[in-house]
Coordinates of C-alpha atoms in Angstrom, one line a residue:
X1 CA -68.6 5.5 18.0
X2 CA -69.1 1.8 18.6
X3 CA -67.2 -1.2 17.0
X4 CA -70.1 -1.8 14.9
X5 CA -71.2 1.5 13.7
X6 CA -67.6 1.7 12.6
X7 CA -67.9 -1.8 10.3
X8 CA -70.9 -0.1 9.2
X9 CA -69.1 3.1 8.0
X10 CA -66.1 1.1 6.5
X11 CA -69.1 -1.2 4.5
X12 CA -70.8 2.3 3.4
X13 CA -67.8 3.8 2.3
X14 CA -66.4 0.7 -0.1
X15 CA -69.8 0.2 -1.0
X16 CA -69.5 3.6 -3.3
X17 CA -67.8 1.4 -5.9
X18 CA -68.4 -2.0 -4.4
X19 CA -72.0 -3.5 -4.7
X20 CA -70.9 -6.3 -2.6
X21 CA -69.9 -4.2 -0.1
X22 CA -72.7 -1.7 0.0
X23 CA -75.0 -4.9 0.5
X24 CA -73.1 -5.9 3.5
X25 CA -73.2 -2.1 5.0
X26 CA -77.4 -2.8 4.3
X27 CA -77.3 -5.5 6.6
X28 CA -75.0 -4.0 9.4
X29 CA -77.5 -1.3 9.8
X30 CA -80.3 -3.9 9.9
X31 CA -78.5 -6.0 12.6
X32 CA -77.4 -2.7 14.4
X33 CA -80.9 -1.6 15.1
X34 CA -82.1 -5.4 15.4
X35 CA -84.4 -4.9 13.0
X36 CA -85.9 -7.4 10.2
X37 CA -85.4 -5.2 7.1
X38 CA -83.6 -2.0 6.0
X39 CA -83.6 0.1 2.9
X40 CA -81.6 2.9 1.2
X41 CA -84.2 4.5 -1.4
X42 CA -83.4 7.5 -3.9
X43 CA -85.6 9.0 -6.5
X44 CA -85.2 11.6 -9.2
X45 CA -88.4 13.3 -10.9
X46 CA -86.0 14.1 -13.9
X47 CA -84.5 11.2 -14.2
X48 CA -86.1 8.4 -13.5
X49 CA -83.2 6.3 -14.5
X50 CA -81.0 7.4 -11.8
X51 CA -83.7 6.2 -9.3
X52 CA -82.4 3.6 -7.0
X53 CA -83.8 1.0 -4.0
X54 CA -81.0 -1.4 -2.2
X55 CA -82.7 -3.3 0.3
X56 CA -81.9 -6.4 2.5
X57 CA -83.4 -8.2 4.7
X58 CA -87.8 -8.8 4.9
X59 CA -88.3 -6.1 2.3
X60 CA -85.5 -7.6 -0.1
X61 CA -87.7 -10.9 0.0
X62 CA -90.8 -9.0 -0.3
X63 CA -89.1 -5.8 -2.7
X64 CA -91.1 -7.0 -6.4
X65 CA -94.4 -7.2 -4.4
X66 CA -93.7 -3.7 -3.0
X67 CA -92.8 -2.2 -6.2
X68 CA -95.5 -4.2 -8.0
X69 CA -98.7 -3.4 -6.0
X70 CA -97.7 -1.2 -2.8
X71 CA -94.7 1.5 -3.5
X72 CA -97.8 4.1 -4.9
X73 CA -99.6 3.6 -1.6
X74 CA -97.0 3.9 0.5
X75 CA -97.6 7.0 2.6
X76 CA -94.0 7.3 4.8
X77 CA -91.8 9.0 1.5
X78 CA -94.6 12.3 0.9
X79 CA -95.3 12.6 4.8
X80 CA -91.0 12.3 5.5
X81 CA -90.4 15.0 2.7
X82 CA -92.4 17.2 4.8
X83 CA -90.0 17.1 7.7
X84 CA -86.6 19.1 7.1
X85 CA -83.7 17.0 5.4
X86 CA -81.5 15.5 8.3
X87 CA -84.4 14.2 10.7
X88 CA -85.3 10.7 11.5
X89 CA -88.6 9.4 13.4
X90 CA -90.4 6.1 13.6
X91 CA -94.1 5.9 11.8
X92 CA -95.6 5.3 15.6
X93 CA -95.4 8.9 15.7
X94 CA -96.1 9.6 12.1
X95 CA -99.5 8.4 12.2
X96 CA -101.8 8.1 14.7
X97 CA -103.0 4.6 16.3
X98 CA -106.9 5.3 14.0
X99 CA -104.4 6.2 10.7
X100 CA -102.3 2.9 11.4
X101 CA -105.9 0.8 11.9
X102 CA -107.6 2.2 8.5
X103 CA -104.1 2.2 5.8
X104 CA -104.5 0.0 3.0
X105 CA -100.7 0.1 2.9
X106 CA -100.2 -1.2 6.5
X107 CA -103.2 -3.7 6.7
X108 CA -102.5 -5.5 3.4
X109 CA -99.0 -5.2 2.9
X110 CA -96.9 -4.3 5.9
X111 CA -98.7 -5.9 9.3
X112 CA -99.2 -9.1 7.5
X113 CA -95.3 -9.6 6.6
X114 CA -94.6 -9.1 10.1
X115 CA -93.4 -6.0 10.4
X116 CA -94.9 -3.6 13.2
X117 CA -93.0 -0.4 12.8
X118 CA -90.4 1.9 10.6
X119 CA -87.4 4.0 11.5
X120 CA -87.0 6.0 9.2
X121 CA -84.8 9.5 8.4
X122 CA -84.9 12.0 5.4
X123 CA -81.3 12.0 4.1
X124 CA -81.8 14.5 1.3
X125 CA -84.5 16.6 -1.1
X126 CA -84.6 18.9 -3.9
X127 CA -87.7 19.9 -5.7
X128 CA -89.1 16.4 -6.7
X129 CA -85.7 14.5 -6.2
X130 CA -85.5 12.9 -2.3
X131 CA -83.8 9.8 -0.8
X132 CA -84.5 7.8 2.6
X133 CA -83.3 5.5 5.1
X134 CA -85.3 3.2 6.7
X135 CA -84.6 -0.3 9.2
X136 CA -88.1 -2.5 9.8
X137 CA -88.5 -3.9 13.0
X138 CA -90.7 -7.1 14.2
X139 CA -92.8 -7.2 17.3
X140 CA -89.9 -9.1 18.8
X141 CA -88.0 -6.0 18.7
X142 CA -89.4 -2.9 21.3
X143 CA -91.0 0.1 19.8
X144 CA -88.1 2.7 18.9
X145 CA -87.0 5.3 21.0
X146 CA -85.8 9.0 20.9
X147 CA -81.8 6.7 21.3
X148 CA -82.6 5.2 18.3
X149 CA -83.9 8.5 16.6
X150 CA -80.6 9.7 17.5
X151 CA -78.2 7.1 16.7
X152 CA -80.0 6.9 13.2
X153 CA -79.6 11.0 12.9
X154 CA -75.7 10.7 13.7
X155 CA -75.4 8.1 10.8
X156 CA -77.6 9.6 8.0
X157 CA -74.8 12.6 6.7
X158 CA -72.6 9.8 6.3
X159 CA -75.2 7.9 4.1
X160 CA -76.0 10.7 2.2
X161 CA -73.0 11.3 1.3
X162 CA -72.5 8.4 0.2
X163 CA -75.3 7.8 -1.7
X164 CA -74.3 10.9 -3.5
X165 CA -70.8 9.5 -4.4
X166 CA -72.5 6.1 -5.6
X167 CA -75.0 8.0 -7.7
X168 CA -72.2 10.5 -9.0
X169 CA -69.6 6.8 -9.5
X170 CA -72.3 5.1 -11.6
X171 CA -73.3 8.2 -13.7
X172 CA -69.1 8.5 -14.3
X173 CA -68.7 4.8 -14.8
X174 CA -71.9 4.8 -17.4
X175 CA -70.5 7.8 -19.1
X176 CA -66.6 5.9 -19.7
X177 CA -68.7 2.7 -21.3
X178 CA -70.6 5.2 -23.5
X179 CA -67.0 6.8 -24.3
X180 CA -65.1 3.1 -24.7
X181 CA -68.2 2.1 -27.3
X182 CA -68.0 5.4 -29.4
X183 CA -63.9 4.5 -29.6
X184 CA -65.1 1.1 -30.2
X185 CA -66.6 2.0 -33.6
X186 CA -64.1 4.4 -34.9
X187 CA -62.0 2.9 -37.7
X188 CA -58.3 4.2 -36.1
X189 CA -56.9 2.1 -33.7
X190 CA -56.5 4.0 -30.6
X191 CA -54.7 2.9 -28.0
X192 CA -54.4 4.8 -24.7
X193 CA -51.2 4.1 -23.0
X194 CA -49.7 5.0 -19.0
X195 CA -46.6 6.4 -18.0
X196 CA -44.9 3.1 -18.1
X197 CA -46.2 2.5 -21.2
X198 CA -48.6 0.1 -20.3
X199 CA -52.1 0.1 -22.0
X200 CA -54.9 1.2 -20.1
X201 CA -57.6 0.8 -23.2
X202 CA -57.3 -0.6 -26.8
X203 CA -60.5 0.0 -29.7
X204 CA -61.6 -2.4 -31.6
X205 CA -60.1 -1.5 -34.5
X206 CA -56.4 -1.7 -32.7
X207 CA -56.9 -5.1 -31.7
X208 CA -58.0 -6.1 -35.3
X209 CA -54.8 -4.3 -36.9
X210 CA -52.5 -6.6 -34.1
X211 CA -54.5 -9.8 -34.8
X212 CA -53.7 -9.6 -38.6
X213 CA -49.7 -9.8 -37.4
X214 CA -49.0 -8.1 -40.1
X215 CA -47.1 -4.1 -39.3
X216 CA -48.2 -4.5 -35.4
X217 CA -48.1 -6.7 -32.5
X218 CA -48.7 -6.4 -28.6
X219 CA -46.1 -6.8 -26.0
X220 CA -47.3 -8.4 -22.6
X221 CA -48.7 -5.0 -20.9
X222 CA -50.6 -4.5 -24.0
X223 CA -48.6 -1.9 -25.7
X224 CA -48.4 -1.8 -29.5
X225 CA -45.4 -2.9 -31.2
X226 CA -44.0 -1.8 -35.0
X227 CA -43.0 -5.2 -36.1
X228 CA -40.1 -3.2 -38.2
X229 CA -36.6 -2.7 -36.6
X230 CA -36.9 0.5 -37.6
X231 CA -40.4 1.4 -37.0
X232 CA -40.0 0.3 -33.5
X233 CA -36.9 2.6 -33.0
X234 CA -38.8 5.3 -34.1
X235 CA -42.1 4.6 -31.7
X236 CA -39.9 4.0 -28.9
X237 CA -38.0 7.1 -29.5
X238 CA -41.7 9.4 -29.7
X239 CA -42.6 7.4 -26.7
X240 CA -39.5 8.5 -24.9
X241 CA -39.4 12.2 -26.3
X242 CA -43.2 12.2 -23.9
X243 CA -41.9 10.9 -21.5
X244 CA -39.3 14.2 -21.7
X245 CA -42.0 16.3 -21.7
X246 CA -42.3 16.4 -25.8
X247 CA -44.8 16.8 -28.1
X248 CA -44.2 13.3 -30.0
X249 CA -44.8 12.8 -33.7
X250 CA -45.9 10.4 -36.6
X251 CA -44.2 7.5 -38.5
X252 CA -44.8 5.2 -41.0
X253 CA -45.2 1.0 -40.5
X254 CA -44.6 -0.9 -43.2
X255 CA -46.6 -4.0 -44.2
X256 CA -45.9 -7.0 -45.9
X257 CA -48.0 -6.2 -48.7
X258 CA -46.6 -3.2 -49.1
X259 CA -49.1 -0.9 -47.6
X260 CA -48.5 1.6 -44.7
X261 CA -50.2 1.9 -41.6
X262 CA -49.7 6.1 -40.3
X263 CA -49.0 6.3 -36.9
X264 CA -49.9 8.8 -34.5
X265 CA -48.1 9.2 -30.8
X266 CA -49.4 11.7 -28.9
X267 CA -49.3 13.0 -25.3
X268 CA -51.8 12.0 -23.0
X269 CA -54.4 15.1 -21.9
X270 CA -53.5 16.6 -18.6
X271 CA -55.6 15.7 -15.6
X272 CA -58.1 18.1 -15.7
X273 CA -59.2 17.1 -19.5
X274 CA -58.2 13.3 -19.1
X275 CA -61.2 10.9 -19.4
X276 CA -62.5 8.6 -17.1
X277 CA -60.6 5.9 -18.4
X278 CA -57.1 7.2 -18.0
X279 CA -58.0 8.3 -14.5
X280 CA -56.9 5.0 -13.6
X281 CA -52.8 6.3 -14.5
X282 CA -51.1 7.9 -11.2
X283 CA -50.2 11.1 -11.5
X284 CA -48.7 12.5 -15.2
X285 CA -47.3 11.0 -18.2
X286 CA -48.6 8.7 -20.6
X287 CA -49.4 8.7 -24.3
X288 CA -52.2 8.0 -26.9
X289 CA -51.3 6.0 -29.9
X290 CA -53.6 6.4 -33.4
X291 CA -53.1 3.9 -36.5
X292 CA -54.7 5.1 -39.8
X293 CA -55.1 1.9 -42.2
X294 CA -55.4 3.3 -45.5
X295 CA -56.5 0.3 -47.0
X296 CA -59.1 -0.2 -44.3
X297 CA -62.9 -0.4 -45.7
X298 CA -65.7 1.1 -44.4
X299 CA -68.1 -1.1 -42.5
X300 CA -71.7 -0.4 -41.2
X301 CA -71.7 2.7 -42.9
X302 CA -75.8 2.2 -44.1
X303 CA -76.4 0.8 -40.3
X304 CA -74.8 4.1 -39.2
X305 CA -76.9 6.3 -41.4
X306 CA -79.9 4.4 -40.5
X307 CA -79.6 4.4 -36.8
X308 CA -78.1 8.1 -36.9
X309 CA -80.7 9.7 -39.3
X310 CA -83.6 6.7 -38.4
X311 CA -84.1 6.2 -42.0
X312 CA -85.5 2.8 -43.4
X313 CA -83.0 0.7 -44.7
X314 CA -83.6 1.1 -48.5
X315 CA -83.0 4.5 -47.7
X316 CA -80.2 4.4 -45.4
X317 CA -78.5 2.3 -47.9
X318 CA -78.9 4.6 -50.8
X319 CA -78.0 7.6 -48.4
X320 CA -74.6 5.7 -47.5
X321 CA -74.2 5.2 -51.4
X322 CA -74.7 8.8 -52.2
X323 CA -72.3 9.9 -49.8
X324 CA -69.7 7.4 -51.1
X325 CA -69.7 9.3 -54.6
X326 CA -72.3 7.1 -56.2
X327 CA -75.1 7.9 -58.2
X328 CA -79.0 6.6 -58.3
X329 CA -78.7 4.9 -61.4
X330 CA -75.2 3.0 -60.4
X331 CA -77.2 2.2 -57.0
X332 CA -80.6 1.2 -58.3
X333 CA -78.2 -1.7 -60.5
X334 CA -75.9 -2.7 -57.7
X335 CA -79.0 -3.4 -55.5
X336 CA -81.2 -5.0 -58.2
X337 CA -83.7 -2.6 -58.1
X338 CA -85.5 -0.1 -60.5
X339 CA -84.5 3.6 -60.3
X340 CA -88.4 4.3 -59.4
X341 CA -87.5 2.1 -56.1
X342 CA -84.2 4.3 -56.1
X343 CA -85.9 7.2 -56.6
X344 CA -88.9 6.4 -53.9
X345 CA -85.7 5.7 -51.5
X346 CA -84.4 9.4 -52.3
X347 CA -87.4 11.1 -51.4
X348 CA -88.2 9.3 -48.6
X349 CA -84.9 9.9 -47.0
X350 CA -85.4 13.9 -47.6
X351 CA -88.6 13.7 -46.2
X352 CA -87.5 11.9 -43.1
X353 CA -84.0 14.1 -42.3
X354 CA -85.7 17.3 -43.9
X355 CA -83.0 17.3 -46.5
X356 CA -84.8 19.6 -49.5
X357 CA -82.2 18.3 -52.0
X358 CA -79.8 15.8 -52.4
X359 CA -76.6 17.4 -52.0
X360 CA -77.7 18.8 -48.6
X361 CA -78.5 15.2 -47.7
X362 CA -75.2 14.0 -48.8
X363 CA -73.7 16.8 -46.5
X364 CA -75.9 15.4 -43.5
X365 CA -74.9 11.8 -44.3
X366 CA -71.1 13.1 -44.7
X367 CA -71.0 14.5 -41.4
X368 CA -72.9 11.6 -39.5
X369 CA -70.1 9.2 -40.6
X370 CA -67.3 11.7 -39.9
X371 CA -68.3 11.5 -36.1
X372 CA -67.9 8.0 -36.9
X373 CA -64.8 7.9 -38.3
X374 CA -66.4 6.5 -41.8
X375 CA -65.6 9.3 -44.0
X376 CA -62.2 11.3 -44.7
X377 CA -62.9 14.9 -44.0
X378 CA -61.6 15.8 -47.7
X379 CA -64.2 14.0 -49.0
X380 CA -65.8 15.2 -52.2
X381 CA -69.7 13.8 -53.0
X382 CA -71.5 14.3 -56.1
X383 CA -74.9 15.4 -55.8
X384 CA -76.6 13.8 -59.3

């Protein structure tokens, strides 16, 4: 292996979680071939949004007018899926000198950027999913060759594969922010902690509980802190009885308005049930801390029920109400509206959620905001 198909490896490789770096593995390729262009290209029939097309080089200047007007009429992807995964050739020998003269795609698009000719090799297909590899060459460069057939062919597992990691990184990575924004809206604070007690990931609802300074505060590696002598004892002890291999336990923060936070301290999950997030940890150990606030009040609860059950907002409001014990009549003079318009809200919202009475609304809307976090699971609704 040359010096420079090495670079090009190394580039690949760090380009899995590195865009920077996959960029610069684009353009190592290009310049090993001495080419003008060069693209990796995937596409999924079942996911479209999984599709993806990293290019540098002439076709990176020229990529929106490809996709725009000339990506449907290209004819190299459908002719390369019918040549067996693993196989490079140049289109000199795809198409015939008459097929070059007479292709829209070539005449209008291709020839006049400059470009005479493509290697190109099928990396991968399945069904309607494929991906490619291709480096553009300029008439200053000599047609390629069965060498360059080859050299491409040697490279192409190691593209796939990582291609296949990328796809299978930004799929994981999309999942955690998914994860991290559900956490984001629960009303605990959750913090997830490593073996040396350092935070890996703090909610939302955590970091409002520490900002009030009153029952909790953060050390420097983002740990929460009881702000009671006591309190603190007791954490650090749970923390340490994990660290022994325990099963940890609850205790009680005191506030200065007199009002108790209930804390949880948990072990982490072992590595095979972990998420994404505390993959970052080495090896085991490492704890999850939950904060109940009592006294915390429930926010968004009608945005939830509206985006959740996609009910109009009169609706979703009343919905929310019902579920917090309320009535129509109590609802229709909070809002300033007549029970008709409360009324009209009702059946609207058991028309859209195919509800056929209110109580099993209620029981819908009751279970929405438990995923949420907005409603105590012993919760007891009315349904007048």
């Amino acid at each position: 292996m040359s010096d420079v198909e090495g670079r090009f490896l190394d580039a690949l490789y760090r380009g899995v979680t590195n865009s920077e770096e996959f960029d610069r593995a684009l353009e190592l390729i290009q310049s090993m071939f001495g080419c003008r262009g060069a693209v990796f290209s995937s596409a999924e029939a079942q996911d479209p949004s999984a599709n993806f097309i990293a290019t540098s080089g002439w076709l990176k200047e020229n990529l929106q007018l490809y996709l725009e007007k000339y990506a449907q009429i290209d004819p190299v992807p459908a002719l390369m899926m019918s040549l067996p995964a693993g196989t490079a050739t140049c289109t000199n020998r795809l198409f015939s000198p008459e097929q070059l003269r007479t292709n829209r795609f070539y005449n209008e698009f291709f020839v006049p950027s400059g470009m005479a000719e493509s290697l190109v090799g099928h990396l991968y297909s399945d069904q309607a999913n494929f991906s490619l590899v291709a480096v553009m060459r300029g008439e200053d460069r000599k047609p390629f060759d069965d060498g360059d057939i080859a050299r491409l062919e040697r490279l192409m597992p190691h593209i796939t594969r990582a291609l296949q990691l990328r796809r299978a990184f930004f799929r994981a990575d999309t999942k955690t922010l998914g994860l991290q924004a559900t956490v984001d809206r629960l009303r605990a604070g959750i913090v997830l902690l490593d073996r040396d007690g350092a935070a890996l990931f703090t909610n939302t609802a955590m970091h409002a509980l520490a900002q009030r300074g009153d029952g909790f505060v953060f050390d420097r590696s983002g740990c929460p802190l009881p702000a009671g002598v006591e309190a603190r004892q007791r954490f650090d002890a749970l923390l340490q009885e994990i660290e022994d291999g325990g099963g940890g336990g609850i205790l009680t923060v005191q506030r200065a308005s007199g009002a108790r936070d209930y804390v949880l301290v948990a072990p982490s999950p072992p590595p095979s049930a972990q998420s994404d997030w505390e993959k970052e940890r080495d090896g085991p150990g490492g704890a999850i801390v939950l904060v109940h606030d009592p006294e915390a009040q429930p926010s968004g609860m009608a945005d939830i029920v509206e985006q959740g059950l996609r009910l109009p907002k009169g609706a979703a409001r009343l919905a929310a109400a019902l579920a917090a014990d309320d009535d129509l009549k109590s609802f229709a003079a909070r809002e300033g509206i007549t029970i008709h318009t409360a009324r009209f809200h009702l059946r609207t919202a058991l028309a859209r959620t195919g509800a056929r009475t209110q109580a099993e609304l209620v029981r819908m809307v009751v279970r929405l905001l438990r995923d949420f976090a907005l409603a105590e699971p012993a919760s007891q609704t009315r349904a007048g």
